[in-house]
Coordinates of C-alpha atoms and ligand atoms in Angstrom, one line a residue:
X19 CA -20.6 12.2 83.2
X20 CA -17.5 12.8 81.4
X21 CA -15.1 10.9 78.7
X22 CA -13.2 8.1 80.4
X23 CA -11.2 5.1 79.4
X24 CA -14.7 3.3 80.3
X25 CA -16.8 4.5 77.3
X26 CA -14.2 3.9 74.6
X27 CA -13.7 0.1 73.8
X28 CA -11.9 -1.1 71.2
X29 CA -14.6 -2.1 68.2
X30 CA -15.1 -5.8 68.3
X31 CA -13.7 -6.7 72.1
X32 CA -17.5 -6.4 73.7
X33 CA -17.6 -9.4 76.4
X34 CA -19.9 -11.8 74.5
X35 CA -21.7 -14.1 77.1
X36 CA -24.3 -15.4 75.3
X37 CA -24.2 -18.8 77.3
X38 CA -25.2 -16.4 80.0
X39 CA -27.7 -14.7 78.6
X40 CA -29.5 -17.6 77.3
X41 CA -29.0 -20.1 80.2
X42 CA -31.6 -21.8 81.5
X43 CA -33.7 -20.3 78.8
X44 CA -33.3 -23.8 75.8
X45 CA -37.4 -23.2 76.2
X46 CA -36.7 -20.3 74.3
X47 CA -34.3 -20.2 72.4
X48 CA -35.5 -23.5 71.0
X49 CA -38.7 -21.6 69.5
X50 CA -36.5 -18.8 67.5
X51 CA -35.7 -19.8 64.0
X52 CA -33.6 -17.7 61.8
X53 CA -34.2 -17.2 58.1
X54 CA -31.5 -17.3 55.1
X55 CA -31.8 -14.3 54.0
X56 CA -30.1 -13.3 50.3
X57 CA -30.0 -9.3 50.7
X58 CA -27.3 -9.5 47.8
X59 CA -25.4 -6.4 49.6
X60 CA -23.3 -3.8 47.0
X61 CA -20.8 -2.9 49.4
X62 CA -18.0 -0.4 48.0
X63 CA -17.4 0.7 45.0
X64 CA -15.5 -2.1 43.5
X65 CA -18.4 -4.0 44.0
X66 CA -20.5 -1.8 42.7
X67 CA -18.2 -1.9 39.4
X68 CA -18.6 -5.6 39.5
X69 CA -22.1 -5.3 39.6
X70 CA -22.5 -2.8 36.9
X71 CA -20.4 -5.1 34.8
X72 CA -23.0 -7.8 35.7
X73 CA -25.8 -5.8 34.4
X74 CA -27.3 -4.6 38.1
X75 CA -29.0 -1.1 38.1
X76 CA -26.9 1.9 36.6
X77 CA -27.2 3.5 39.6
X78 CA -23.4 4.8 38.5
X79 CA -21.9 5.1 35.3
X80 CA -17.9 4.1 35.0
X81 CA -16.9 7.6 34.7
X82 CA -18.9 8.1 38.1
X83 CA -17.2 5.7 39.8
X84 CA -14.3 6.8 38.4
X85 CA -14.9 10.0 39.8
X86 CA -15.9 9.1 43.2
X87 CA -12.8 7.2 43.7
X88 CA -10.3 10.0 42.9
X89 CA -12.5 12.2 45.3
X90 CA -12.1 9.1 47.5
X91 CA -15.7 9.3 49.0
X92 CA -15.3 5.7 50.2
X93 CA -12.7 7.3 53.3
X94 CA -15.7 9.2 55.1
X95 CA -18.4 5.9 53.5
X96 CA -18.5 3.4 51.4
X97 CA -21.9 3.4 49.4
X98 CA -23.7 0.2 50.1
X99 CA -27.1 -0.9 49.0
X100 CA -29.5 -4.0 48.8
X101 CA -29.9 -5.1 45.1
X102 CA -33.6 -4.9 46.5
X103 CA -33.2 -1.2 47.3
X104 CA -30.9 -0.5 43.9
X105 CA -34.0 -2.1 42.1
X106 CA -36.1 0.9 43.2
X107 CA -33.4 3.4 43.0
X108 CA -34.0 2.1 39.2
X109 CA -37.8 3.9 39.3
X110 CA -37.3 6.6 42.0
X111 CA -34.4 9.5 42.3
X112 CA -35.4 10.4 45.8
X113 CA -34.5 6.6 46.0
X114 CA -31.3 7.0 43.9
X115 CA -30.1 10.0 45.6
X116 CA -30.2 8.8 49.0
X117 CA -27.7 5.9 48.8
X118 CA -25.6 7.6 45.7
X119 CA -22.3 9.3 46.7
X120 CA -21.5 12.5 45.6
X121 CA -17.7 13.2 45.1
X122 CA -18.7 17.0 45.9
X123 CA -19.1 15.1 49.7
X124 CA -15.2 15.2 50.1
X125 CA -15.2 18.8 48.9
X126 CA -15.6 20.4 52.6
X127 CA -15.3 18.2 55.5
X128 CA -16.1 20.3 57.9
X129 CA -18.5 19.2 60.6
X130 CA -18.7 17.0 63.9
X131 CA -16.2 13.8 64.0
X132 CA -18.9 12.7 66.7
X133 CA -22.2 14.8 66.4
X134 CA -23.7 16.4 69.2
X135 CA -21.0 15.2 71.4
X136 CA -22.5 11.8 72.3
X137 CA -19.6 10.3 74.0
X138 CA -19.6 12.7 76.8
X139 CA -23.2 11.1 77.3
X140 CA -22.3 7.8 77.2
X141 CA -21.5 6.4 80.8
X142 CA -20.5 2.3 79.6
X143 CA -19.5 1.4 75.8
X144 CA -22.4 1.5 73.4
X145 CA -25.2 3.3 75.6
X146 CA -26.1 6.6 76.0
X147 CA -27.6 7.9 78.5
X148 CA -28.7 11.4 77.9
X149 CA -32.2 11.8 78.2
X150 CA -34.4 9.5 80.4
X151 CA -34.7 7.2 77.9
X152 CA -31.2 5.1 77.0
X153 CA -30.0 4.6 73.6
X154 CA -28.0 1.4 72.6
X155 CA -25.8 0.6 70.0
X156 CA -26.3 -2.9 69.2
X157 CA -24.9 -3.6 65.6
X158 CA -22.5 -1.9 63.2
X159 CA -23.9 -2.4 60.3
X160 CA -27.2 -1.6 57.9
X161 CA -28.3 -3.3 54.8
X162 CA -27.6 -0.1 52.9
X163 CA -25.6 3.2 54.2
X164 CA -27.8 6.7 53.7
X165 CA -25.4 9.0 52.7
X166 CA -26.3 11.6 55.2
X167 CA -25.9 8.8 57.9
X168 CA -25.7 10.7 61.2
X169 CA -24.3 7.7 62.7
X170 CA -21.6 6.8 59.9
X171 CA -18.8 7.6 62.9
X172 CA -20.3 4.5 64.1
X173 CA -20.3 2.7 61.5
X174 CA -16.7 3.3 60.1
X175 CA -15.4 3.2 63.7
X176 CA -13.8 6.1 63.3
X177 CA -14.8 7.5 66.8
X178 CA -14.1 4.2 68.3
X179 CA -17.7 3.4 69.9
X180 CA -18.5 0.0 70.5
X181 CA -21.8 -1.9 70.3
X182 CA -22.9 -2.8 73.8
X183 CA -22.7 -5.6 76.0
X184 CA -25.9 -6.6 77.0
X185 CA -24.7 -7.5 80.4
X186 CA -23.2 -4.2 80.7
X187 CA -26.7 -2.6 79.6
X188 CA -28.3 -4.5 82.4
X189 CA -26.2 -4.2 85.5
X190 CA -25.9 -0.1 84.2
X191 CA -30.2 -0.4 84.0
X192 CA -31.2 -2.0 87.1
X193 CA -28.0 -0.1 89.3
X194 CA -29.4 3.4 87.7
X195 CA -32.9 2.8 89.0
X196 CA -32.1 1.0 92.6
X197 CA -30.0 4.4 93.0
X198 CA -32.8 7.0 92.0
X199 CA -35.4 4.5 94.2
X200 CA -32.6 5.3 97.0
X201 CA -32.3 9.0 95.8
X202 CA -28.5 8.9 95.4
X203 CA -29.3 10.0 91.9
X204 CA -31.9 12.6 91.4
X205 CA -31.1 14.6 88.0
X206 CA -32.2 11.8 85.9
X207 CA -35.8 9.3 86.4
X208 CA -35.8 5.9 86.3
X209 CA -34.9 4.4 82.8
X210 CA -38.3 3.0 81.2
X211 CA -37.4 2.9 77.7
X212 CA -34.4 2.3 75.9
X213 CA -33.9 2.6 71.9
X214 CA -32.2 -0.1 70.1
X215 CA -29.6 1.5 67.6
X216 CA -26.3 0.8 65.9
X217 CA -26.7 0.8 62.7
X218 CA -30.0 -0.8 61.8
X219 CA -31.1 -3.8 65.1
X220 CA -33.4 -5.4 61.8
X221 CA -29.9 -6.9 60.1
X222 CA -29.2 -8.4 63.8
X223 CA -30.4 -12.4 63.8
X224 CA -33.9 -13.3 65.6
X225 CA -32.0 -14.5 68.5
X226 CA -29.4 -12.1 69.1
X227 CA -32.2 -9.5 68.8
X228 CA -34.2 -11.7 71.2
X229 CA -31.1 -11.2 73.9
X230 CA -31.3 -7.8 73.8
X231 CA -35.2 -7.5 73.6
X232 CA -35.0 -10.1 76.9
X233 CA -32.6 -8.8 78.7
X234 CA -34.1 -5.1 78.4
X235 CA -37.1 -6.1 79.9
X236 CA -35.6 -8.3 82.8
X237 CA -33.8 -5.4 83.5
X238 CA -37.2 -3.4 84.1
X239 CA -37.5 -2.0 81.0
X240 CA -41.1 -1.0 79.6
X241 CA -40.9 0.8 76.0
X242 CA -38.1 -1.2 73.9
X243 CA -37.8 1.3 70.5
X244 CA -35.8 -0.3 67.7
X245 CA -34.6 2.1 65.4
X246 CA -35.0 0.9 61.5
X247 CA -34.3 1.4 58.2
X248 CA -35.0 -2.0 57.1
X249 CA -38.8 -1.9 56.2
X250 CA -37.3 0.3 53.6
X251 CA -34.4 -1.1 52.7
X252 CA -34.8 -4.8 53.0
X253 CA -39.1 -5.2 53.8
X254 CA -38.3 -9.0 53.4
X255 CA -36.6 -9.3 57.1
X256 CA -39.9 -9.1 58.8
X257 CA -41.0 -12.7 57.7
X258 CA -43.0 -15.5 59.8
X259 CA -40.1 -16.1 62.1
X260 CA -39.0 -12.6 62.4
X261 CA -43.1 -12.1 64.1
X262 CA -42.7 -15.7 65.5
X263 CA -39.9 -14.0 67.9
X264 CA -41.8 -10.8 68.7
X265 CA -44.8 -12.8 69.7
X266 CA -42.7 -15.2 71.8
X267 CA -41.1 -12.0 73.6
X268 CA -44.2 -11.0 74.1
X269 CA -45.4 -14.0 75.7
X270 CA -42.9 -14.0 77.8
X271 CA -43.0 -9.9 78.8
X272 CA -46.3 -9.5 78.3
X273 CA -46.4 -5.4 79.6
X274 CA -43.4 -4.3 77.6
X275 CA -44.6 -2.1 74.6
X276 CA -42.1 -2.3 71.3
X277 CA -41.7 0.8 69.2
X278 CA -40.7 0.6 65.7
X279 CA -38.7 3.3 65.1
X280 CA -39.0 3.3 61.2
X281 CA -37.1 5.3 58.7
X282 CA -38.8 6.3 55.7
X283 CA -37.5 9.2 53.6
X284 CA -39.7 9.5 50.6
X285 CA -43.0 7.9 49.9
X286 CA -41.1 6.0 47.1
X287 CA -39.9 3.5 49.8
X288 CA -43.6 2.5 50.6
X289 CA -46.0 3.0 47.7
X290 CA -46.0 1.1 44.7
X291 CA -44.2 2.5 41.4
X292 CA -44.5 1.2 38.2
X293 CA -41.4 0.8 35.6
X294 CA -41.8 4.4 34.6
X295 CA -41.4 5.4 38.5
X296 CA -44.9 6.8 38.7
X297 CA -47.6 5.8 41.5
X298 CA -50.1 3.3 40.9
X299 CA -53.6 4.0 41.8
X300 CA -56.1 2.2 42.5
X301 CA -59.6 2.3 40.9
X302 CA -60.8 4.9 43.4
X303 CA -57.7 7.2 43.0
X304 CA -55.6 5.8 46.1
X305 CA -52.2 5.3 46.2
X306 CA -50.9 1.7 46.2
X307 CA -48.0 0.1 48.3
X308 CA -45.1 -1.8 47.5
X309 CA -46.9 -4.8 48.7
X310 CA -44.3 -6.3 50.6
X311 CA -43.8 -3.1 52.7
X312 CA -47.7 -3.0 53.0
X313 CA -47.4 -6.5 54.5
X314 CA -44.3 -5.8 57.1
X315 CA -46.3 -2.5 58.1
X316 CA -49.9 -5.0 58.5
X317 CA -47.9 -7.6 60.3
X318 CA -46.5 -5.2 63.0
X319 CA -49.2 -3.1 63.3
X320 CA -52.3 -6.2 64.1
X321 CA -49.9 -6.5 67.2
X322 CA -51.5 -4.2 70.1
X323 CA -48.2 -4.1 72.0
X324 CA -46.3 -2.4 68.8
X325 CA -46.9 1.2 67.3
X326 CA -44.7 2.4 64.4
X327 CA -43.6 5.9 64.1
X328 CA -41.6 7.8 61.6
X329 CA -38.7 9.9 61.6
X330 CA -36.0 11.3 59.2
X331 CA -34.2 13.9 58.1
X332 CA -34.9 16.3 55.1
X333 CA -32.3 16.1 52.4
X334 CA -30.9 18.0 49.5
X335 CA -32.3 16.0 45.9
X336 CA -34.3 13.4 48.1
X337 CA -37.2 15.0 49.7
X338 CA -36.8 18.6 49.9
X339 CA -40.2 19.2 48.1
X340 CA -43.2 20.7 50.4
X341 CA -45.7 18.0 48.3
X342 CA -43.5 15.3 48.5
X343 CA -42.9 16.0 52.3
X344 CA -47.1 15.8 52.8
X345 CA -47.8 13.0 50.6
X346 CA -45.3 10.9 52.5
X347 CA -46.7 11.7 55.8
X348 CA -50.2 11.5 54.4
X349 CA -49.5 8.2 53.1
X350 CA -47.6 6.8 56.0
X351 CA -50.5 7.3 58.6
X352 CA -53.2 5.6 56.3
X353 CA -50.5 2.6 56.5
X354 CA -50.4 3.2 60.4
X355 CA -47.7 4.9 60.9
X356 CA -47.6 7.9 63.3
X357 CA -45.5 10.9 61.7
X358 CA -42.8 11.5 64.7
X359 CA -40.0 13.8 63.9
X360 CA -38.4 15.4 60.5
X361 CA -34.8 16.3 61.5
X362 CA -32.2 19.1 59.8
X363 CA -29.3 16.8 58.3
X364 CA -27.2 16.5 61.3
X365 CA -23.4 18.1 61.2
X366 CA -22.0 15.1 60.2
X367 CA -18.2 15.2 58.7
X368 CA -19.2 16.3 54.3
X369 CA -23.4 17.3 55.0
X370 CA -22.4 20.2 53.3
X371 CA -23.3 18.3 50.1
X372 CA -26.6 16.8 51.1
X373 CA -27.7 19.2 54.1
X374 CA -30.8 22.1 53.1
X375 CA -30.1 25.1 54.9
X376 CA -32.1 25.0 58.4
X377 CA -34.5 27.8 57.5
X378 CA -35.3 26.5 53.8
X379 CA -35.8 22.9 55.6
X380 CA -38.4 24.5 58.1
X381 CA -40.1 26.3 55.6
X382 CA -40.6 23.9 53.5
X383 CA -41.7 21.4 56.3
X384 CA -44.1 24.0 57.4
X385 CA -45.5 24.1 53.9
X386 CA -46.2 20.5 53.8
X387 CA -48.2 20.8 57.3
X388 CA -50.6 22.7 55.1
X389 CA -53.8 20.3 54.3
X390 CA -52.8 17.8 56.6
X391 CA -55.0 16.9 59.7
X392 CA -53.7 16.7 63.4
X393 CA -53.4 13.3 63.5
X394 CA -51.1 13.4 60.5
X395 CA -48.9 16.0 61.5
X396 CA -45.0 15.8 62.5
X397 CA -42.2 18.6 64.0
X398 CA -39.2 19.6 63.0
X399 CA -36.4 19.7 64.7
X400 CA -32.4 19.7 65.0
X401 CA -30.8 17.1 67.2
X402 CA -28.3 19.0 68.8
X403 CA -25.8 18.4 72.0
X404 CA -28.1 20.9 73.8
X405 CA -31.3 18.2 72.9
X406 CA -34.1 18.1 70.2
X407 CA -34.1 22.4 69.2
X408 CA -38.0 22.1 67.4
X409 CA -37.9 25.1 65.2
X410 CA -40.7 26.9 65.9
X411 CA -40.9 30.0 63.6
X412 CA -39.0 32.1 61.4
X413 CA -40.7 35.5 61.1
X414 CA -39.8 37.8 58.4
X415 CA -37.9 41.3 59.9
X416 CA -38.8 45.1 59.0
X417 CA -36.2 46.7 57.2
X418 CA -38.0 49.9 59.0
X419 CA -36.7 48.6 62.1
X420 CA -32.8 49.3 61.0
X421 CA -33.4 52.5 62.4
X422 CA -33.3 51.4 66.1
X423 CA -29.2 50.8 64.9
X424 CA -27.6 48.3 66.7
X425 CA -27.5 44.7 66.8
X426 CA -31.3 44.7 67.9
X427 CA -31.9 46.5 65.2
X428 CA -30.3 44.6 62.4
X429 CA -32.3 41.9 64.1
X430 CA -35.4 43.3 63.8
X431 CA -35.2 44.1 60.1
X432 CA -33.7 40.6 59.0
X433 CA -36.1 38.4 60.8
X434 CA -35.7 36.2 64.1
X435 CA -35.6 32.5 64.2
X436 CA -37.4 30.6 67.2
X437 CA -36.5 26.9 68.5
X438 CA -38.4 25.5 71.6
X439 CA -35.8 22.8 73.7
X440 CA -38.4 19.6 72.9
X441 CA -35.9 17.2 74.5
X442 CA -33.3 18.3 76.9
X443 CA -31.4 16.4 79.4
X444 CA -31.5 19.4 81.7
X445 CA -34.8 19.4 83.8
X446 CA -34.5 22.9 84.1
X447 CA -34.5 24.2 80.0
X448 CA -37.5 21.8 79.5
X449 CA -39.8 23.9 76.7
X450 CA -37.8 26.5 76.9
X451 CA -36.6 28.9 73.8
X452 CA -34.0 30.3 71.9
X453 CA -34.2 33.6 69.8
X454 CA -31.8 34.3 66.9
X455 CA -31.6 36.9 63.8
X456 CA -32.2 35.0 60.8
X457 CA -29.1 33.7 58.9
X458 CA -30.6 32.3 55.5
X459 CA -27.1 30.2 54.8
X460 CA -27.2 28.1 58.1
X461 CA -26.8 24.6 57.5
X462 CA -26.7 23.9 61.5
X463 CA -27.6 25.6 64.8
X464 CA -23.7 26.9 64.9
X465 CA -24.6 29.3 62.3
X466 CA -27.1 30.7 64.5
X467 CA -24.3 30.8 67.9
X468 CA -23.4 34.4 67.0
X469 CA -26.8 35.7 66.5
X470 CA -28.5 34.8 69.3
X471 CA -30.5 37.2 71.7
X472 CA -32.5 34.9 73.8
X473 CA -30.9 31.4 74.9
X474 CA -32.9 29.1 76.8
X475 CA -30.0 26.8 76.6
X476 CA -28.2 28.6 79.7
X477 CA -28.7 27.3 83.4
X478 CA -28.6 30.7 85.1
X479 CA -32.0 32.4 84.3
X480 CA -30.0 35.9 84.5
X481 CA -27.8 34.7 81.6
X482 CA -30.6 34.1 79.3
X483 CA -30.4 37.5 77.3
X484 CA -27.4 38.0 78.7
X485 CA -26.7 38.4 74.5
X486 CA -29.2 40.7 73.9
X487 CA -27.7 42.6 76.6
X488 CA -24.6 42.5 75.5
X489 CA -25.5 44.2 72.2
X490 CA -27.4 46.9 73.7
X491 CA -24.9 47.5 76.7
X492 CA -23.5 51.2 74.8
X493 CA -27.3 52.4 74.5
X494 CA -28.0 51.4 78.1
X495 CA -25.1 52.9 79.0
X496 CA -25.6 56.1 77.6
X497 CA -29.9 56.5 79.0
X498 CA -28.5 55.5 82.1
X499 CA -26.4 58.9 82.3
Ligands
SF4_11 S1 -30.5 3.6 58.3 FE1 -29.8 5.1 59.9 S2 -27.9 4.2 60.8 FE2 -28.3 3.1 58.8 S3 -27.2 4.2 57.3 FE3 -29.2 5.1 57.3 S4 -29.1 6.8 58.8 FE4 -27.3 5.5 59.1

């Protein structure tokens, strides 16, 4: 599937036919009530001046601000946060540092416009269709921007994706699987589950989420994920007539499983602090939670057609600390949540100033798998235009092994990395691996392109060490005369 005029739409000209959607359906529709929610957004720094002024958190002093808007931080994102979220930044850095801008972010803008190359997977505006599963963007917008937002092309429009139309989504779905049923297409299996994305689907209203939710499983749809930041940001938003929708979709689709997708960086966002920032325990030596995430996670998970899993990336000044890492994912299965994935910082435009470099980030991962059980445990991976790299190993080298000379050598004595291809849209790369010398300073899987002597990324199985051949080509030259 390539780039055409198709997947590019201008933002904001989706056909919207929600008469469509929801005719014939008043039963409903009728039973969906929406909330007033008051999230009290600080959106830009103006705002956030406005609400310094008015006594909110000192998340920033003036002089910050005044520094963030010569480095002009608000042209690659404007930070934005709920007051509710600001309140904890208060207590927590981890907190603070994830939504804070950093003017050192405009520094070096080096990095991917649009990461991984997504577009060239995306066959309509706002889906993509890369792995069997579809992802869909369905709203711009989050009650608070992470700095490190991988999707912040998205969300400033600045790659010109579009949410999606659910119509669109639908007639793509069901024509997919009638052709794969047919076997006009067999390099890709029937869509079964598609993950709801944009932005955050939680800042959507009950019943534009419910059009989505319903329209998914008419088309055929069994596993609906919606990816979410909100039980962190905003843990209000899952309130009686939130659940009052859920259970009605599930009424009506009884045999279609929702997976919360949730997003917690730091176990700040879920256990309870106290004014001083430090956990509260209780009188047994537990760890307490910020009750009203306690009571969104309770909610969801006393439904047997929802599971909640976590995933998110490790970040420079939020949670790149090996305890931290284990405590969180300690603490996030005793409140039922499964530990998914932790990512590297994806190659956004500016991660330079929030992205740990890819071998620190494994090692200290690895470090926090120490003590935990099976059932707690997570991977880590990159997300890469090649599909989910889990970094398996990095083993030390043998400077005694220089001696072989050579680029073999030099990758002997400074170590090798190893990522296995968890997730790739290629059938054929499934599980496979790629070998690389170690490079300490990478920040992305491109600092590992020039070092690489096994690459189960390739199609041709004869091009695999095709590297590692490369580098030894003089010395099997020379024994071969
Ligand atoms: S919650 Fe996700 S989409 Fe929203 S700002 Fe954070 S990383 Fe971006």
């Amino acid at each position: 599937m390539s780039l055409n005029a198709k997947t590019v739409r201008i933002a904001g000209s989706r056909p919207k036919k929600k008469a469509v959607s929801r005719q014939n359906k008043d039963n409903l529709y009728a039973r969906i009530d929406e909330s007033k929610f008051n999230r009290y957004v600080v959106h830009d720094l103006p705002r956030y001046r406005k609400y310094l002024s008015e006594g909110g958190a000192a998340i920033y002093s003036a002089d910050e601000l005044d520094a963030l808007e010569e480095a002009g931080v608000s042209d690659r994102l404007p930070p934005r946060a709920t007051g509710y979220y600001l309140d904890l930044a208060k207590r927590s850095d981890a907190v603070k540092n994830l939504i804070k801008a950093r003017p050192e972010e405009m520094d070096d803008l080096s990095g991917e416009a649009d990461p991984s190359n997504q577009l060239k997977y995306s066959p309509i505006p706002g889906l993509l269709h890369k792995y069997e599963l579809c992802l869909v963007y369905v709203v711009r917008t989050c009650s608070s921007w992470c700095r490190y937002c991988y999707r912040s092309d998205f969300l400033t429009g600045k790659t010109g994706k579009d949410t999606a139309s659910i119509h669109e989504v639908k007639d793509y779905i069901e024509t997919h699987n009638a052709k794969v049923e047919t076997g006009e297409i067999t390099d890709k299996p029937k869509v079964r589950e598609v993950l709801l994305s944009g932005g955050d689907p939680m800042v959507l209203s009950n019943r534009n989420l419910f059009d989505y939710l319903n329209g998914l499983a008419e088309a055929g749809v069994e596993v609906i994920r919606i990816g979410t930041k909100e039980m962190a940001f905003f843990p209000e938003r899952f309130d009686d007539n939130f659940f009052e929708m859920l259970d009605l979709f599930h009424e009506v689709h009884p045999n279609v499983l929702v997976a919360f997708m949730v997003h917690f960086t730091h176990a700040d966002e879920f256990l309870r602090l106290n004014e001083a920032g430090e956990y509260v325990r209780n009188e047994r030596g537990g760890y307490l939670r910020n009750p009203l995430v306690e009571r969104a996670a309770t909610r969801l998970k006393s439904r047997p057609f929802v599971t909640l899993e976590n995933q998110t990336p490790i970040i420079d000044g939020v949670n790149d600390d090996a305890d931290a890492l284990r405590l969180m994912q300690r603490e996030l299965k005793r409140m039922g949540v499964n530990n998914h994935y932790f990512f590297q910082c994806r190659e956004i435009e500016g991660f330079r100033a929030f992205a740990v470099p890819v071998e620190k980030a494994w090692k200290l991962h690895a470090e926090s798998q120490h003590g935990l059980s099976g059932i707690e445990r997570s991977r880590f991976a990159l997300s890469t235009e090649a599909g989910k790299m889990e970094m398996v190993s990095v083993i030390d080298g043998d400077e005694r092994l220089r001696a072989l000379g050579g680029e073999l050598g030099e990758a002997l004595a400074d170590g090798l990395v190893i990522f296995r291809l968890h997730r790739t849209p290629y059938s054929d790369r499934q599980s496979d691996i790629v070998i690389a010398r170690r490079n300490p300073d990478a920040l992305w899987i491109s600092g590992y392109e020039d070092r690489i002597l096994y690459d189960g990324r390739v199609h041709d199985a004869g091009d695999k060490w095709a590297p590692l051949l490369a580098a030894l080509a003089p010395a099997l030259l020379q024994a071969a005369e």
